[in-house]
Coordinates of C-alpha atoms in Angstrom, one line a residue:
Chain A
X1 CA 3.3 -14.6 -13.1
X2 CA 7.0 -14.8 -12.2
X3 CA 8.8 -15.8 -15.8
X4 CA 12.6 -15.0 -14.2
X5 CA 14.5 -14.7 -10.9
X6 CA 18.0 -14.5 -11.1
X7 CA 19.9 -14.4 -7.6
X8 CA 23.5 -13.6 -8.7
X9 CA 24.8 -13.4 -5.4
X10 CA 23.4 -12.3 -2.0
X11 CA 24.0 -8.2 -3.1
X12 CA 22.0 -7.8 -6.2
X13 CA 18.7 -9.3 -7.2
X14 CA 16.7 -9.3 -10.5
X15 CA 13.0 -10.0 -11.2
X16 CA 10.3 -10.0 -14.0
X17 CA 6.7 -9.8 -13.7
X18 CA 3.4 -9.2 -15.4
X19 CA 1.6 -5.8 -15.1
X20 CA -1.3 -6.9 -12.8
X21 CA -2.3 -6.9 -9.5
X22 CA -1.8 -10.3 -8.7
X23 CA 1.2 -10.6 -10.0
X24 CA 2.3 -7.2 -8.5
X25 CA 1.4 -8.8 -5.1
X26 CA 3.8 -12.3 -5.6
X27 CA 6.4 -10.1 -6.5
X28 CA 6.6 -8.0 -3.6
X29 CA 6.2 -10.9 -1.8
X30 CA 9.8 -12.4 -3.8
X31 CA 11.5 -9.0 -3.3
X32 CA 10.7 -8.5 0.4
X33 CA 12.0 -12.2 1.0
X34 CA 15.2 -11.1 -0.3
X35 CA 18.6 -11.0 2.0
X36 CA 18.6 -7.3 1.0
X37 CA 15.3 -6.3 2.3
X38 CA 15.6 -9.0 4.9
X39 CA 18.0 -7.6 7.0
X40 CA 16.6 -4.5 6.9
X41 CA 15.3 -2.7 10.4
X42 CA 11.1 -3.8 10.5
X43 CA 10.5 -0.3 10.0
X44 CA 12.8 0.1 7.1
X45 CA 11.3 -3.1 6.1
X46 CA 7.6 -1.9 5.8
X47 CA 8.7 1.1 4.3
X48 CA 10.1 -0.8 1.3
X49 CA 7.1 -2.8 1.1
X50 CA 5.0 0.5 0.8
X51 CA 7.5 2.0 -1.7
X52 CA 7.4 -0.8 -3.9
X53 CA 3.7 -1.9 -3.7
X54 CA 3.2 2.0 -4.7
X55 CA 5.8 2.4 -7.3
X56 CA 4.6 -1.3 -9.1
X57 CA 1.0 -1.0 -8.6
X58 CA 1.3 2.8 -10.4
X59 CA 3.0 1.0 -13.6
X60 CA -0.3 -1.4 -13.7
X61 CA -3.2 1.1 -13.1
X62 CA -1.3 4.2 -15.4
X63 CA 1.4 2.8 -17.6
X64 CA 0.2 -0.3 -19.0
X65 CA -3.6 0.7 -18.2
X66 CA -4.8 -3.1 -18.3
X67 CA -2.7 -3.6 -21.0
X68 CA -0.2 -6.9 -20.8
X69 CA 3.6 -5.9 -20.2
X70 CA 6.2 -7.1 -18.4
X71 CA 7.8 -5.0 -15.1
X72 CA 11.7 -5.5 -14.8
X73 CA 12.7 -4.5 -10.9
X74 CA 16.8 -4.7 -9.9
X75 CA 17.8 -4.3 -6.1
X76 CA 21.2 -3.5 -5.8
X77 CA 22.8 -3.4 -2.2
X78 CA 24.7 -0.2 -1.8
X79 CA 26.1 1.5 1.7
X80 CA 23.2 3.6 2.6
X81 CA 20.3 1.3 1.3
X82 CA 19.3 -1.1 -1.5
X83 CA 19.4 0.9 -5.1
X84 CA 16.0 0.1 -7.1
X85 CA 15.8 0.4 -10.6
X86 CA 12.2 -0.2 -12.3
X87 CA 11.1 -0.5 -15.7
X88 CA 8.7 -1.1 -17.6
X89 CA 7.5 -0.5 -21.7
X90 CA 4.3 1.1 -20.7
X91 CA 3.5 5.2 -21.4
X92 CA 5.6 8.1 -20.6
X93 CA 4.3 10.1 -17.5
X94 CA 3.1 12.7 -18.5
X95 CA 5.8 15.5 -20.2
X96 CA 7.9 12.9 -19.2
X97 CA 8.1 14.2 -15.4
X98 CA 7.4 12.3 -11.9
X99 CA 4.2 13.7 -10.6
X100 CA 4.8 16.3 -7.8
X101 CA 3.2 13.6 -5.6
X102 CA 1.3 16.7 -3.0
X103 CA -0.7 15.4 -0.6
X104 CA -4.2 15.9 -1.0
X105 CA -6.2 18.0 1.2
X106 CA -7.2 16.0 4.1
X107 CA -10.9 17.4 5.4
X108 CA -13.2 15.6 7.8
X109 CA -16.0 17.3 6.6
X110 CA -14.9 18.0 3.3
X111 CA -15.2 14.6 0.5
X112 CA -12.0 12.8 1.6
X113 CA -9.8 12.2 -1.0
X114 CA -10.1 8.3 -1.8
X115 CA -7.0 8.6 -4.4
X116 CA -3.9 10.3 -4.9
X117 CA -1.4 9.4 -2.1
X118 CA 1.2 7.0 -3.9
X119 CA 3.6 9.6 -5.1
X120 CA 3.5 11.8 -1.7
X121 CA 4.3 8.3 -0.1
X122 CA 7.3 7.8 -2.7
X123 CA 8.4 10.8 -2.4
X124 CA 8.6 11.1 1.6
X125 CA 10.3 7.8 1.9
X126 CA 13.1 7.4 -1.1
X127 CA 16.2 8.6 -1.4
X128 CA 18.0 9.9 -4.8
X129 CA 14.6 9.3 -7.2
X130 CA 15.2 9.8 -10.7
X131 CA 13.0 8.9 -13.8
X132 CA 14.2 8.7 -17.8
X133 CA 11.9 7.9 -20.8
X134 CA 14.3 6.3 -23.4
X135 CA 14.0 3.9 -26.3
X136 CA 10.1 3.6 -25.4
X137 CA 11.7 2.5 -21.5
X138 CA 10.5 4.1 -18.1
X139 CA 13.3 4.1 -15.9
X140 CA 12.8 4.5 -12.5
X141 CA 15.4 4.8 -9.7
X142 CA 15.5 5.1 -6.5
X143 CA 17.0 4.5 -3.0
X144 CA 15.2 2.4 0.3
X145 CA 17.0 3.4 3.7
X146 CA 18.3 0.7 5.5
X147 CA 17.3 2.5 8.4
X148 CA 13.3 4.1 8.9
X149 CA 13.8 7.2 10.3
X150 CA 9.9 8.0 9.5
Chain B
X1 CA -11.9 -11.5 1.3
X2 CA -12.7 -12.8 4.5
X3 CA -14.4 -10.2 7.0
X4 CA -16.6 -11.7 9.4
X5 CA -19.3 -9.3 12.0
X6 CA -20.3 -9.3 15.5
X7 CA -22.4 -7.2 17.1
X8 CA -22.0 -5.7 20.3
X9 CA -24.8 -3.3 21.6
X10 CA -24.6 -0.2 19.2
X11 CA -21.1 -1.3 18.0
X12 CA -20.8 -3.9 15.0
X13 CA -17.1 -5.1 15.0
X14 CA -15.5 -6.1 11.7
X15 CA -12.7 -8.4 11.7
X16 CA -10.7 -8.5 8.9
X17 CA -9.1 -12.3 7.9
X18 CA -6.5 -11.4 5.3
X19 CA -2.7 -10.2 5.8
X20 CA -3.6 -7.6 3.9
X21 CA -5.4 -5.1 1.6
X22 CA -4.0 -4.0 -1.7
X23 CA -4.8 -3.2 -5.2
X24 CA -5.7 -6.9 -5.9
X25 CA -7.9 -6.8 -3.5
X26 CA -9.5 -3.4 -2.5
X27 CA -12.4 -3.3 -4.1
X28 CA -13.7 -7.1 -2.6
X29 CA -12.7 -5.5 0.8
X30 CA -15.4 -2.8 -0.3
X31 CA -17.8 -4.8 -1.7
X32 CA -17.9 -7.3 1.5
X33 CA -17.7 -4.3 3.8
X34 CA -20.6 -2.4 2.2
X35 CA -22.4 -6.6 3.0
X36 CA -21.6 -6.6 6.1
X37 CA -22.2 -3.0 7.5
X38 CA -26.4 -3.7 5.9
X39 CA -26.5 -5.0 9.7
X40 CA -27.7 -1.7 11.7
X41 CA -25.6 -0.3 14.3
X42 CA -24.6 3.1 15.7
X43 CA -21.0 2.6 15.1
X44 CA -18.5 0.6 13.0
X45 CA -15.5 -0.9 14.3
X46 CA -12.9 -2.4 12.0
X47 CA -10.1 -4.5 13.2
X48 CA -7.2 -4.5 11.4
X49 CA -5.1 -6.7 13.8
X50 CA -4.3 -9.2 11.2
X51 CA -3.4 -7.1 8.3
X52 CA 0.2 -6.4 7.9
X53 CA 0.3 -4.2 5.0
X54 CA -2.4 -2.1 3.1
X55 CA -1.0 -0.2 0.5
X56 CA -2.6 3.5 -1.6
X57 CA -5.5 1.1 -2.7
X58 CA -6.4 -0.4 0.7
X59 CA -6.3 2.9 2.2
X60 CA -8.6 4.4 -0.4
X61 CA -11.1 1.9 0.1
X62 CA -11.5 2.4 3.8
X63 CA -12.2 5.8 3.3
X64 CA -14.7 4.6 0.9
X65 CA -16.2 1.9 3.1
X66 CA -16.2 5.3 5.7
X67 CA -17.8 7.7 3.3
X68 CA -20.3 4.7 2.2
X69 CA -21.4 4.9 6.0
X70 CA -22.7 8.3 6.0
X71 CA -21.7 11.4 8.4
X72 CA -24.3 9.6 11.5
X73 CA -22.3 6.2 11.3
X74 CA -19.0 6.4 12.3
X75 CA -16.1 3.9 11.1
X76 CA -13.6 3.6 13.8
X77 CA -10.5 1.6 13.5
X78 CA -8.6 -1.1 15.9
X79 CA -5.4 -2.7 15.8
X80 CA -3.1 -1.2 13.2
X81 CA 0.1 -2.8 12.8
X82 CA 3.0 -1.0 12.0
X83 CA 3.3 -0.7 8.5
X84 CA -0.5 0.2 8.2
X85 CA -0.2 2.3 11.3
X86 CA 2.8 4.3 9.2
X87 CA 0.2 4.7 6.1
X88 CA -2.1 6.3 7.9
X89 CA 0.5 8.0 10.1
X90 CA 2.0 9.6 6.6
X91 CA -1.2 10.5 4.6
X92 CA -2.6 11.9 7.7
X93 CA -5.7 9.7 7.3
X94 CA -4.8 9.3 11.1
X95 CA -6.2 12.7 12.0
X96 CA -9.7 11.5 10.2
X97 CA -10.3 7.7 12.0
X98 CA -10.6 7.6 15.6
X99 CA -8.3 4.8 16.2
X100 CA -7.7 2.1 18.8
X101 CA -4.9 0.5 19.9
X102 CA -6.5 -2.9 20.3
X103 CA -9.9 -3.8 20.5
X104 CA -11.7 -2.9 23.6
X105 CA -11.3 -5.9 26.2
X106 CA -15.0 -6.9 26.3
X107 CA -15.2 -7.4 22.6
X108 CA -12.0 -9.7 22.2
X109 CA -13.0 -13.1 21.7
X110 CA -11.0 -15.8 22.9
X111 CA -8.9 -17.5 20.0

């Protein structure tokens, strides 16, 4: 459930929302609707779809576990792309570091991996990613292209 | 999650109803597709022509809708958008489906 949108002006946007996936879903849906995202190239577009989707649905499954929790996303226009800043009150990753977000071994006739591909899909498409555990935070930064160049 | 079937010959074609498949809804897209492929066929085709994003989750349960299928059925996929064209396109899940552009002309239905 949305509890908060605040639209200052057109560059910067804040938003609220409860750790699960339904909730994870309408607020993608508020975030790609904004002026930010929306005038984005389509490419650039789906990529911050696929970022965020990743990044938010990661804080459900791992750092709130099925716990309840609230997600706090800020998109900030800068000159290169819109600045993201996630938190959230769930756990620390583990020793407090990003995963290295590898890409699993893809194998036709191996057991395909099912799992395991929404860091390696962060990582390939942000820009200036930084995370910080403080005061029982997550704090997660990052940058979304205006242009795709993927 | 709304899939319906049609089958063709050897080929059942799946089309898939929703915008998309994510983490709230992976696991129905399973479910339903595991349903739906009971219907014996040589092949599996799954159009995706309607679904504008699928995210980590989606992806994983199509290759577990894939794997569920056994190595003599294959899963082949039609119709990617661009966004779920680029997911596959990055995990390299590409290299695994055998993927159409559209759905062969023959098994479009009108509307």
């Amino acid at each position: 459930m949305i509890h908060n949108i605040d639209s200052f002006y057109r560059g910067l946007m804040q938003l609220v929302i409860e750790s699960d996936p339904t909730a994870v879903r309408s607020g993608l849906a508020q975030l790609l609707a904004s002026d930010m995202i929306q005038t984005m190239q389509d490419g650039a577009r789906g990529t911050a779809e696929i970022v965020l989707a990743e990044v938010l649905n990661n804080i459900v499954e791992h750092a709130y576990a099925g716990d309840n929790g609230a997600i706090l996303i800020g998109l900030a226009h800068h000159p290169d792309g819109v600045h993201v800043t996630v938190r959230d009150q769930g756990r620390p990753f583990p020793r407090e570091k990003l995963p290295q977000g590898h890409l699993p071994e893809i194998d036709q006739f191996a057991n395909l991996p099912e799992g395991g591909f929404g860091w390696y899909l962060i990582r390939t498409l942000v820009r200036d990613l930084t995370y910080l555990r403080t005061d029982g935070f997550n704090h997660l930064s990052f940058c979304l292209p205006y242009e795709d160049s993927l | 999650m709304n899939l319906t079937a049609n089958l063709h010959t050897d080929l059942l074609v799946v089309t898939c109803h929703e915008n998309r498949i994510d983490s709230a809804s992976a696991i129905q897209f399973k479910e339903r597709m595991r349903d739906i492929t009971e219907t014996p066929s040589a092949r599996v085709m799954l159009d995706l022509s309607n679904v504008a994003f699928l995210d980590s989750s989606g992806l994983g349960a199509v290759v577990a809708v894939m794997k569920l299928l056994g190595p003599d059925r294959k899963l082949e996929l039609a119709g990617l958008t661009p966004t779920v064209a680029k997911v596959f396109r990055l995990t390299r899940m590409d290299t695994v489906f055998t993927i159409h552009a559209t759905l062969p002309d023959n098994l479009r239905k009108a509307g």
